[in-house]
Coordinates of N, CA, C and O in Angstrom, one line a residue:
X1 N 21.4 -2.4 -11.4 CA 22.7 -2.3 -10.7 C 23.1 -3.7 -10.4 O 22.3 -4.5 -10.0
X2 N 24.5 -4.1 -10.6 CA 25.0 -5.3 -10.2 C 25.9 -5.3 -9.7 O 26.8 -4.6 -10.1
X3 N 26.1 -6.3 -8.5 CA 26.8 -6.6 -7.4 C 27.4 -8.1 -7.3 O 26.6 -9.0 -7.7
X4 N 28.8 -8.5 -6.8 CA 29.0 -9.4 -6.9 C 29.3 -9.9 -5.7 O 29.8 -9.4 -4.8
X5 N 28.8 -11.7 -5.9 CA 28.5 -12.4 -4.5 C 29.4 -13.3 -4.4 O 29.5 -13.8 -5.5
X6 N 30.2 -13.9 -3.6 CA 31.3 -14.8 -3.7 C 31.1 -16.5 -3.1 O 31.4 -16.9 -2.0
X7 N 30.4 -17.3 -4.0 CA 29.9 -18.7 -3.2 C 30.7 -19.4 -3.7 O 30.9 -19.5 -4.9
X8 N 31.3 -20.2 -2.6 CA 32.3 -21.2 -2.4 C 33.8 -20.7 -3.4 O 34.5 -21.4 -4.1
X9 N 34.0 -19.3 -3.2 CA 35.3 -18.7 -4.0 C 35.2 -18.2 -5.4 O 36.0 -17.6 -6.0
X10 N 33.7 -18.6 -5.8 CA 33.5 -18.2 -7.5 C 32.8 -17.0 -7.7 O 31.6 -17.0 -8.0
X11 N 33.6 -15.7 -7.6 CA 32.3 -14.7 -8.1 C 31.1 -15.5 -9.0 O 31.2 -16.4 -9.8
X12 N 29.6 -14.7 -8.5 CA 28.8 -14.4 -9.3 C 27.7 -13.4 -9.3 O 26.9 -13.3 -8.3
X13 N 27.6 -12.9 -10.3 CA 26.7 -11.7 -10.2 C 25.3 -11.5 -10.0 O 24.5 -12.1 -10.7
X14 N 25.0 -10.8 -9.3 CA 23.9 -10.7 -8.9 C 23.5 -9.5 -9.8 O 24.2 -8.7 -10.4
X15 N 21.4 -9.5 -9.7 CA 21.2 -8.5 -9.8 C 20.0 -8.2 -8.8 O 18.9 -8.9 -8.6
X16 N 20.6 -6.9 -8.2 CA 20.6 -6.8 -7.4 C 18.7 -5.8 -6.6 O 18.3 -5.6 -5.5
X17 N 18.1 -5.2 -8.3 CA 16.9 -4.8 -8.4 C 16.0 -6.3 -8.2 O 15.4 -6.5 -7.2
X18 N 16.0 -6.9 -8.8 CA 15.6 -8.6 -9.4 C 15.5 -9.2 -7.5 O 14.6 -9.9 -7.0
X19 N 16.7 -8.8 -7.0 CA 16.7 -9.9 -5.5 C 15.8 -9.0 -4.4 O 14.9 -9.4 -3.7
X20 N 16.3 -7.7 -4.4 CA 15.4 -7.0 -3.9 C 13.9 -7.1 -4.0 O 13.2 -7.3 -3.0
X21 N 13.4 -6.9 -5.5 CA 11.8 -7.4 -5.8 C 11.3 -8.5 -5.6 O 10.1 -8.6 -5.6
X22 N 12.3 -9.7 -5.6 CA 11.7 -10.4 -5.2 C 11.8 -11.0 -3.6 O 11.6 -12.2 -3.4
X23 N 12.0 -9.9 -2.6 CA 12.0 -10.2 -1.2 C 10.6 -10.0 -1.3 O 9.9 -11.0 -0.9
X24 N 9.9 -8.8 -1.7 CA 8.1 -8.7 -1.2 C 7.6 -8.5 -2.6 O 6.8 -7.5 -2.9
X25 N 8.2 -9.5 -3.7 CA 7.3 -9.9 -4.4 C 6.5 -8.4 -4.9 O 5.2 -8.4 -4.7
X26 N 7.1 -7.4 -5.5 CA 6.7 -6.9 -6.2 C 6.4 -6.8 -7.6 O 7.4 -6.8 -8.4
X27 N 5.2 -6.7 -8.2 CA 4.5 -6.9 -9.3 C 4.7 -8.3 -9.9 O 5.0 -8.6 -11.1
X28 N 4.6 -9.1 -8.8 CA 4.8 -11.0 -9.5 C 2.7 -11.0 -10.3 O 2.2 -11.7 -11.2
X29 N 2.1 -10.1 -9.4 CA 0.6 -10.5 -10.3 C 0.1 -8.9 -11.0 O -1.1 -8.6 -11.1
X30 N 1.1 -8.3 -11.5 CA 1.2 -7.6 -12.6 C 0.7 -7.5 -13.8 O 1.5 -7.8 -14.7
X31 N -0.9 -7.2 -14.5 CA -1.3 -8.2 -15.3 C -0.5 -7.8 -17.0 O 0.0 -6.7 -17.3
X32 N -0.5 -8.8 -17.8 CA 0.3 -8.5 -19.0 C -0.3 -8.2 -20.2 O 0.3 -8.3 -21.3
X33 N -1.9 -7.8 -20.0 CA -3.3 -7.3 -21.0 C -2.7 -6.0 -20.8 O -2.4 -5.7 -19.7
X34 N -2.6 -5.2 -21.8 CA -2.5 -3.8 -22.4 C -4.2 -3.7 -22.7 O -4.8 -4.7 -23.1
X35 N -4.7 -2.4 -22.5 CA -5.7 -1.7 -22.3 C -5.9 -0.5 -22.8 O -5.0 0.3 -22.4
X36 N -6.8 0.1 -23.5 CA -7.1 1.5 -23.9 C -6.6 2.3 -22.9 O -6.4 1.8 -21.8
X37 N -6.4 3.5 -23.0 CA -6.2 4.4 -21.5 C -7.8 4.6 -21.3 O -7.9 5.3 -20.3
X38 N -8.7 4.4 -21.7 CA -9.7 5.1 -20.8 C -10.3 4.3 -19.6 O -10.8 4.6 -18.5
X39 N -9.7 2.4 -20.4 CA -10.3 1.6 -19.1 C -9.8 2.0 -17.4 O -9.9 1.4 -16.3
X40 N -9.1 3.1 -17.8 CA -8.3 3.5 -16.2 C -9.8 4.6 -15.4 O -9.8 5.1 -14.3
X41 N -10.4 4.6 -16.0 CA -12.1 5.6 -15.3 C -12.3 4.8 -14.1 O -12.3 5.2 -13.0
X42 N -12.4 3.4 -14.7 CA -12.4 2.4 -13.5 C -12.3 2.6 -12.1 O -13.2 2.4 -11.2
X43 N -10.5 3.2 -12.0 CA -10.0 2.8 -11.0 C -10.6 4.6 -10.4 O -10.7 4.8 -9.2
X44 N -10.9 5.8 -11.2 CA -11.5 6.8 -10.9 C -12.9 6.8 -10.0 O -13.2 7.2 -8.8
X45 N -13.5 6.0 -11.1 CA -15.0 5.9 -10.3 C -14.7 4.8 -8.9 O -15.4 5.1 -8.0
X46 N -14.0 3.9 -8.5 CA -13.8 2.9 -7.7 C -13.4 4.3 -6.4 O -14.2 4.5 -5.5
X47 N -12.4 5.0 -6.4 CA -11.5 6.2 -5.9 C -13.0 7.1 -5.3 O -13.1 7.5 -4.2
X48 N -14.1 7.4 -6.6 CA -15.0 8.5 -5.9 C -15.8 7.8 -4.9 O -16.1 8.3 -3.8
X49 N -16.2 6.8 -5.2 CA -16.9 6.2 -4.0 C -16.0 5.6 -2.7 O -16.5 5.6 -1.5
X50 N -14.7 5.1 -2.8 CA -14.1 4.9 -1.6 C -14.0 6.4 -1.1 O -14.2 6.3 0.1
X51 N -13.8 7.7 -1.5 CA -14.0 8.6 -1.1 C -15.4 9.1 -0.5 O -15.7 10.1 0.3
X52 N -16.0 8.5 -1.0 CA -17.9 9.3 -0.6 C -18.0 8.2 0.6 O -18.5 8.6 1.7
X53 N -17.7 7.1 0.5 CA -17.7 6.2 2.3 C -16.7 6.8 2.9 O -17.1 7.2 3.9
X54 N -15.5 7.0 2.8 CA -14.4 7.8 4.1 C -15.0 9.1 4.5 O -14.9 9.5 5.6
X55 N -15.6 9.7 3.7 CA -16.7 10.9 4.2 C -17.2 10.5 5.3 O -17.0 10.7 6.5
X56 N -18.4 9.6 4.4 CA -19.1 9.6 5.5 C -19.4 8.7 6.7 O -20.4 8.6 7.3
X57 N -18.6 8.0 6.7 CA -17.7 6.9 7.8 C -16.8 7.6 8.9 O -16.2 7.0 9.8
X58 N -16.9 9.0 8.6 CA -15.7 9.7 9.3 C -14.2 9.1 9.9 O -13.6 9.4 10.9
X59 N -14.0 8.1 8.5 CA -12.7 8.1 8.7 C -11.6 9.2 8.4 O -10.4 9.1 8.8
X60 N -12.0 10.3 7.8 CA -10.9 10.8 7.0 C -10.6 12.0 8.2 O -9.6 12.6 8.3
X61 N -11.9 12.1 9.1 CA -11.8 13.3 10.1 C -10.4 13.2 11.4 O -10.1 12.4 12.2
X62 N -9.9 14.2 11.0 CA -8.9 14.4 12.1 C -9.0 14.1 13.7 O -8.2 13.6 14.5
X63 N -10.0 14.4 13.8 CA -10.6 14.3 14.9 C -10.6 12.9 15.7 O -10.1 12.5 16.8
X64 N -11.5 12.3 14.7 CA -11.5 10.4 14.5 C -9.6 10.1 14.9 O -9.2 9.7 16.0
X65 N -9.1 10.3 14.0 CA -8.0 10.1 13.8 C -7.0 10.3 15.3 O -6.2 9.4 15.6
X66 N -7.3 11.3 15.8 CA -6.8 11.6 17.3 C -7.1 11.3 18.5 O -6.4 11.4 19.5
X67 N -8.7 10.7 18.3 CA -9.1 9.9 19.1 C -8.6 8.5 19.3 O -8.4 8.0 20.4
X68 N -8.4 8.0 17.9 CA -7.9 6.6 18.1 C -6.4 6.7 18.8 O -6.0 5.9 19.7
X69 N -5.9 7.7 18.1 CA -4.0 7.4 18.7 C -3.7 7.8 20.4 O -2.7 7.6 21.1
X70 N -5.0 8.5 20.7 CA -5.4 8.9 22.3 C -6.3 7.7 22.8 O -6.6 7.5 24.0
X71 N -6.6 6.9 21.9 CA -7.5 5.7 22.9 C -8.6 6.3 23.7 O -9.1 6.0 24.8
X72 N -8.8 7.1 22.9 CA -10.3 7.5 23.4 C -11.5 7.0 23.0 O -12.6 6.8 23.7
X73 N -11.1 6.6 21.5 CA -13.1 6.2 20.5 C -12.2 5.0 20.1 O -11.0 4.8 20.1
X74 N -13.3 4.1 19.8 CA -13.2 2.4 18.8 C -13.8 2.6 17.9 O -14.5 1.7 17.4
X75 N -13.8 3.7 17.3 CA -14.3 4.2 16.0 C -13.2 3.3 15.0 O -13.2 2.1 14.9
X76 N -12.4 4.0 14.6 CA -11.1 4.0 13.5 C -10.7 2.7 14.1 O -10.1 2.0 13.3
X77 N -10.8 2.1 15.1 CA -10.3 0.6 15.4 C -11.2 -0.4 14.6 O -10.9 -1.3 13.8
X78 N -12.6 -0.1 15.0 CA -13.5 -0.7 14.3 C -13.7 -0.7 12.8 O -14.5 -1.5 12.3
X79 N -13.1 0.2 12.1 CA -13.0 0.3 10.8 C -12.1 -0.5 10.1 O -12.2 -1.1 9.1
X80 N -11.1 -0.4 10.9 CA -9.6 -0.8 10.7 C -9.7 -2.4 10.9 O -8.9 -3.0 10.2
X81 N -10.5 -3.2 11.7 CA -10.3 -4.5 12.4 C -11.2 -4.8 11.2 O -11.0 -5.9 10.6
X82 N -12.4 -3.9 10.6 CA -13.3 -4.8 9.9 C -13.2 -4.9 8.4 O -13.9 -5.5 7.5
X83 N -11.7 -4.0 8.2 CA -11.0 -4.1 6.9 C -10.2 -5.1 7.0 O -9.8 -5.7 6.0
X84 N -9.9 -5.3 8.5 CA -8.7 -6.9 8.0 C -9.7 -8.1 8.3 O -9.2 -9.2 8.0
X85 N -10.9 -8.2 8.9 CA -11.5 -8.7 8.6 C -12.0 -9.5 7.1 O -12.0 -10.6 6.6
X86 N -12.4 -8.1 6.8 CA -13.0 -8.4 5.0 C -11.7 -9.1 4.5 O -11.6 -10.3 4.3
X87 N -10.7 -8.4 4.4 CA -9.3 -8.6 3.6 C -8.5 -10.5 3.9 O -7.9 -11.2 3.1
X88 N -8.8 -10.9 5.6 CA -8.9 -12.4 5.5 C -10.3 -13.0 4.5 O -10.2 -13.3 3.3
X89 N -11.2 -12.9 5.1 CA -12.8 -13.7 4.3 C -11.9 -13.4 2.7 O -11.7 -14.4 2.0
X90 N -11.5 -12.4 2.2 CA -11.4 -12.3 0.9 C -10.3 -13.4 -0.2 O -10.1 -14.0 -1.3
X91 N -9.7 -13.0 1.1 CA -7.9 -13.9 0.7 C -8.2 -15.1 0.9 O -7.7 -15.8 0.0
X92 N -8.8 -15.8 1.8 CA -9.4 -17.2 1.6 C -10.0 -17.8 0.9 O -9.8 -19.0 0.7
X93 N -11.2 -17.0 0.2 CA -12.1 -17.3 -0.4 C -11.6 -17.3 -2.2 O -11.9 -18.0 -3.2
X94 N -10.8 -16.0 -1.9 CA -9.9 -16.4 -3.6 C -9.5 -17.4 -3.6 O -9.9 -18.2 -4.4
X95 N -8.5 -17.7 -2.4 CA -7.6 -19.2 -2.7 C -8.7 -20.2 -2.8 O -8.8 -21.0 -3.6
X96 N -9.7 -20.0 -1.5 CA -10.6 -22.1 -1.7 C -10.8 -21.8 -3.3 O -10.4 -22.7 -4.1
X97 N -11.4 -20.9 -3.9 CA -12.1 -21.3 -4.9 C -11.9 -21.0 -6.4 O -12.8 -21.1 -7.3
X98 N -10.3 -20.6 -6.4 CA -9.6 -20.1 -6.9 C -10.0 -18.8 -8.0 O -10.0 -18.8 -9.2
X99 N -10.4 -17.8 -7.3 CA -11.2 -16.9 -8.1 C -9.8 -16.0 -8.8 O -8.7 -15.7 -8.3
X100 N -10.5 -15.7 -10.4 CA -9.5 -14.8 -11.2 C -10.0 -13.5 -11.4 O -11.2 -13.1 -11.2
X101 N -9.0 -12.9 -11.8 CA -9.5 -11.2 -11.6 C -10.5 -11.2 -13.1 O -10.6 -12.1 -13.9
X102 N -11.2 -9.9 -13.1 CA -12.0 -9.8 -14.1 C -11.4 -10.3 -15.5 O -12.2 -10.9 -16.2
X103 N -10.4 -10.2 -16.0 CA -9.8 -10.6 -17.1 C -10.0 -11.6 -17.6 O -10.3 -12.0 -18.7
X104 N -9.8 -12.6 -16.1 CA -9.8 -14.1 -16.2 C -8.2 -15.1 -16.1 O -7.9 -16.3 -16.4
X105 N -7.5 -13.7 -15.3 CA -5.9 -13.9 -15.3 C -5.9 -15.0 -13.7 O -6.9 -14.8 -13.1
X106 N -5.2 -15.7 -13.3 CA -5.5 -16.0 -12.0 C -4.2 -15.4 -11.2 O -3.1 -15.1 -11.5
X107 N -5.0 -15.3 -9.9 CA -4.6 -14.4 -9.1 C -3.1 -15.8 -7.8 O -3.1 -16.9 -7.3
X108 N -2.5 -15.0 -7.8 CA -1.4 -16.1 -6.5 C -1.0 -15.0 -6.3 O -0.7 -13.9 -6.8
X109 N -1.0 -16.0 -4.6 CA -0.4 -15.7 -3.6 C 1.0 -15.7 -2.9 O 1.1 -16.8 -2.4
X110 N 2.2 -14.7 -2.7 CA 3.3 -15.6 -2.8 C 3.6 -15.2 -1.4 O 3.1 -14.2 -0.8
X111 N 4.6 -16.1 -0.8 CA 4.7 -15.5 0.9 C 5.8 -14.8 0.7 O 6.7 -15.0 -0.2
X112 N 5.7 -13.7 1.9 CA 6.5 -12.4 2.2 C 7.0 -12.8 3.4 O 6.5 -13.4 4.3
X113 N 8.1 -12.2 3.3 CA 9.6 -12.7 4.5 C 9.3 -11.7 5.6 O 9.1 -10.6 5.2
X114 N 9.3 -12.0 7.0 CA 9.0 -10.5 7.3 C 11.0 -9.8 8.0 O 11.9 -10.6 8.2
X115 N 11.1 -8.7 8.1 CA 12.2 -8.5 8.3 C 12.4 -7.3 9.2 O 11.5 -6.5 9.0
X116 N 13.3 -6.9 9.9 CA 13.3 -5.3 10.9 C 12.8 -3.9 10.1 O 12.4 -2.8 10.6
X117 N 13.0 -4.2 8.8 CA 12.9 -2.9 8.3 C 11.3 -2.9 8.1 O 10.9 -1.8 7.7
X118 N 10.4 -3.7 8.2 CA 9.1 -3.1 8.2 C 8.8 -2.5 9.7 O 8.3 -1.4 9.8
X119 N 9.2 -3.1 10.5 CA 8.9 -2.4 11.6 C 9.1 -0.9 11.8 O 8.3 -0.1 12.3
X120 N 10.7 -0.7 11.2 CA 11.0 0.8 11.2 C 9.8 1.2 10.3 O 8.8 1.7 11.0
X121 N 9.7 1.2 9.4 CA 8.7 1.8 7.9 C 7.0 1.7 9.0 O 6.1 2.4 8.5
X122 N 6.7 1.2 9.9 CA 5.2 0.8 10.4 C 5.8 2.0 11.6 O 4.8 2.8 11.8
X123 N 6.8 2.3 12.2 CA 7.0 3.5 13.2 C 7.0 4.4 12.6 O 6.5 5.3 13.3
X124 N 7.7 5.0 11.2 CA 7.5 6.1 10.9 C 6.2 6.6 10.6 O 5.7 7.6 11.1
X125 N 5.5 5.3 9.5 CA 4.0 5.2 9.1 C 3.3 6.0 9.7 O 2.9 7.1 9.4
X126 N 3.1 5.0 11.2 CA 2.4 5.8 12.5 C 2.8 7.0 12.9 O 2.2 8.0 13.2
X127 N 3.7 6.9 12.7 CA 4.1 8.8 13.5 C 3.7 9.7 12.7 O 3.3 10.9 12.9
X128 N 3.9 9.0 11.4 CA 3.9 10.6 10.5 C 1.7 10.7 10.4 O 1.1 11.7 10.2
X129 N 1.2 9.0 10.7 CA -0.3 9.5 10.5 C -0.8 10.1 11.6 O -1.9 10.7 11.5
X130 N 0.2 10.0 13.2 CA -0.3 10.5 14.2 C 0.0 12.0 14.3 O -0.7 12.8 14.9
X131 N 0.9 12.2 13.6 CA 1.5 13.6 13.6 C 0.5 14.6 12.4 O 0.4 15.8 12.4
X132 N 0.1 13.7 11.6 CA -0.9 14.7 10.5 C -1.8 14.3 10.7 O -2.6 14.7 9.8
X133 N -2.3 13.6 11.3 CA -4.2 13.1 10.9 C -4.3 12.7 9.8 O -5.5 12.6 9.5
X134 N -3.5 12.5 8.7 CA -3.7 11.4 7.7 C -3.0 10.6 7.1 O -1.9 10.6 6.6
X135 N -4.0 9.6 7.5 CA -3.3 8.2 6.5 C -3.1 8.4 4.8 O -3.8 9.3 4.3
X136 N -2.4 7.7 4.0 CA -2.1 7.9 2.4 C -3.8 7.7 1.6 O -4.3 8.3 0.6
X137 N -4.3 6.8 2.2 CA -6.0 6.2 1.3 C -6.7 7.8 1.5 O -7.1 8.3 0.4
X138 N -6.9 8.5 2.4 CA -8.0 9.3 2.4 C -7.1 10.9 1.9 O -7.7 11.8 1.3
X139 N -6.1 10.8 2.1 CA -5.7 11.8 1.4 C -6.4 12.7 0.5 O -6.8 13.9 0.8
X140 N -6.6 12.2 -0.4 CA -7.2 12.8 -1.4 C -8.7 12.9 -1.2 O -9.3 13.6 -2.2
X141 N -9.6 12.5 -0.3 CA -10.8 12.6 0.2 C -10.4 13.8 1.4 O -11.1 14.8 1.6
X142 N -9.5 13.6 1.8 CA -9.8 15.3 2.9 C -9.7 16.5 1.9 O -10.5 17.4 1.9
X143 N -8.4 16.6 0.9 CA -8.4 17.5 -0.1 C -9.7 17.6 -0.8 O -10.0 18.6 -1.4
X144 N -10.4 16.7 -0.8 CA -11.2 16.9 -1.3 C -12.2 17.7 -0.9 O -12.7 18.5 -1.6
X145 N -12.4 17.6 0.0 CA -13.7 18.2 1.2 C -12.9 19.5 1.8 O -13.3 20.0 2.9
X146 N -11.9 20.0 1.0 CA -12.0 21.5 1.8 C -11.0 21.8 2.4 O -10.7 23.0 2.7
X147 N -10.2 20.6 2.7 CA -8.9 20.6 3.8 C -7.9 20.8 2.5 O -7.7 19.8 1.9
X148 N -7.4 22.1 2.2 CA -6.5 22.2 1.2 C -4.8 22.2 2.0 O -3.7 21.9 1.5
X149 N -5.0 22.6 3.4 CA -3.5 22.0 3.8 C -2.9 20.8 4.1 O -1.8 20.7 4.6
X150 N -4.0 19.8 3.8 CA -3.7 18.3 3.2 C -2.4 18.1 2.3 O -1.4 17.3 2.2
X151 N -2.7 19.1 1.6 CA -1.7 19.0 0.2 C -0.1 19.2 0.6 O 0.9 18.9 0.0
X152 N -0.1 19.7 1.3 CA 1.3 19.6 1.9 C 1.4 18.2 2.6 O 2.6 18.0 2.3
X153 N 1.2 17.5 3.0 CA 0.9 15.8 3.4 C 1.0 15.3 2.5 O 2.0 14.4 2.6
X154 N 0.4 15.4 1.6 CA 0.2 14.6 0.3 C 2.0 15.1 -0.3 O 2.9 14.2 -0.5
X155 N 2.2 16.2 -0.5 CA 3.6 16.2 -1.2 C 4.7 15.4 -0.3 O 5.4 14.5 -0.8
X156 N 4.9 16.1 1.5 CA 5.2 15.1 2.1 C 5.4 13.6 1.5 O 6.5 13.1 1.3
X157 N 4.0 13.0 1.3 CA 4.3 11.6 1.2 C 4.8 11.1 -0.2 O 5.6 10.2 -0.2
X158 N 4.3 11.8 -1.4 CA 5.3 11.7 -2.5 C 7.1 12.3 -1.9 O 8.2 11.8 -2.1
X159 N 7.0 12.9 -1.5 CA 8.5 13.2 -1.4 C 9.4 12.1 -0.4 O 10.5 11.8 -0.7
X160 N 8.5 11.6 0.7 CA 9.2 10.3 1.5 C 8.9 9.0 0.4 O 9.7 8.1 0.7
X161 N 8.2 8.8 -0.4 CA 8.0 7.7 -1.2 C 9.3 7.3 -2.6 O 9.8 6.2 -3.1
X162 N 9.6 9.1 -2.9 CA 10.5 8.8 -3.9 C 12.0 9.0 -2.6 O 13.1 9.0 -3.1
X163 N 12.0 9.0 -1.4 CA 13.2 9.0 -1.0 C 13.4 7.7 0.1 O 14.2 7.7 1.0
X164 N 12.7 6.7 -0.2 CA 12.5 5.4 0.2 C 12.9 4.5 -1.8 O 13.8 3.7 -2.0
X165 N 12.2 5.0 -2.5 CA 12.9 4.4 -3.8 C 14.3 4.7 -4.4 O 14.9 4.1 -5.2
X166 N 14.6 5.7 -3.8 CA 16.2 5.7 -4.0 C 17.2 5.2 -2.7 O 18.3 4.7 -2.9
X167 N 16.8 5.4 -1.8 CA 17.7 4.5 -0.8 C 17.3 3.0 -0.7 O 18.0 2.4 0.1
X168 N 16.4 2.4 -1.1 CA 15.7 1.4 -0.7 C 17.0 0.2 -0.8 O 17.1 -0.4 0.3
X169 N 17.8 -0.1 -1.6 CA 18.8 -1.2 -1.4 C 19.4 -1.0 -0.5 O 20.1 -1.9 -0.2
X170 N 19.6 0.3 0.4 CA 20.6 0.4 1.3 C 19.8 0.0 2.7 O 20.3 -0.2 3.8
X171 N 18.7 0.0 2.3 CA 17.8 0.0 3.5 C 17.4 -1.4 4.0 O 17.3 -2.4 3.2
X172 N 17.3 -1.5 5.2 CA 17.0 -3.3 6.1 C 15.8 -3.8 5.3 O 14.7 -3.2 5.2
X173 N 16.2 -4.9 4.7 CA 15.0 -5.9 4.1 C 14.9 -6.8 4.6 O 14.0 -7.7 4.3

């Protein structure tokens, strides 16, 4: 879609997908190796074991989950602080030493603007994980284990995901 911008009296056209993606830098480290479909098992087997630790980490438990937003347990805080933990040590240690992804593509980092509309998107986030006991990662680990009215969550969040991609230009960046 294209929109036009008026600098110093001279239309010029924007596009307007292009300026958007590039506020938070989406798919700038996109890799450009085409792959068999089966090398996607990968990201399956990667999925059953992040699922077999949310088990048994009792992250995925509701309970956990209610505790934290009640400030009752440092459970789910302690999970959460030692994921942004790992996630600095990690992001540093790519950049000092400039590590590339298995391919051998290298990896950059680009800075993100921050702006009001994450804040709204981080209040809904919360409400809707406080309101269901689940966050989007374990999703498919509570379905997994038995909790089949998960799946209503899960469509929930595909249905708020594709109605955030169609309003998204209208929305605070």
């Amino acid at each position: 879609m294209e929109k036009t911008q008026t600098t110093a009296g001279a239309p010029q056209a924007i596009d307007t997908d292009f300026e958007v993606r590039s506020l938070d830098t989406i798919c700038i480290n996109e890799s450009r190796q085409v792959h068999p479909w089966w090398y996607n098992f990968k990201y399956l087997l990667v999925g059953l074991v992040f699922g077999i630790v949310f088990v048994k980490a009792e992250i995925i438990s509701w309970f956990r989950i209610q505790e934290m937003f009640r400030l009752q347990s440092f459970h789910m805080y302690g999970v959460i602080g030692s994921a942004v933990a790992v996630g600095i040590i990690s992001v540093w240690l790519i950049k000092r030493f400039g590590v590339k992804t298995i391919y051998g593509e290298p990896i950059e980092f680009h800075p993100k603007k921050f702006n009001k509309g994450q804040i709204y998107g981080g209040l809904l986030f919360g409400l809707g994980w406080a309101m269901t006991g689940a966050c989007p990662g374990p999703l498919f680990a509570q379905i997994a284990s038995g909790f089949g009215v998960v799946v209503v969550v899960l469509l929930s969040a595909i249905a708020g995901t594709w109605v955030y991609g169609y309003f998204r230009e209208r929305l605070p960046h």
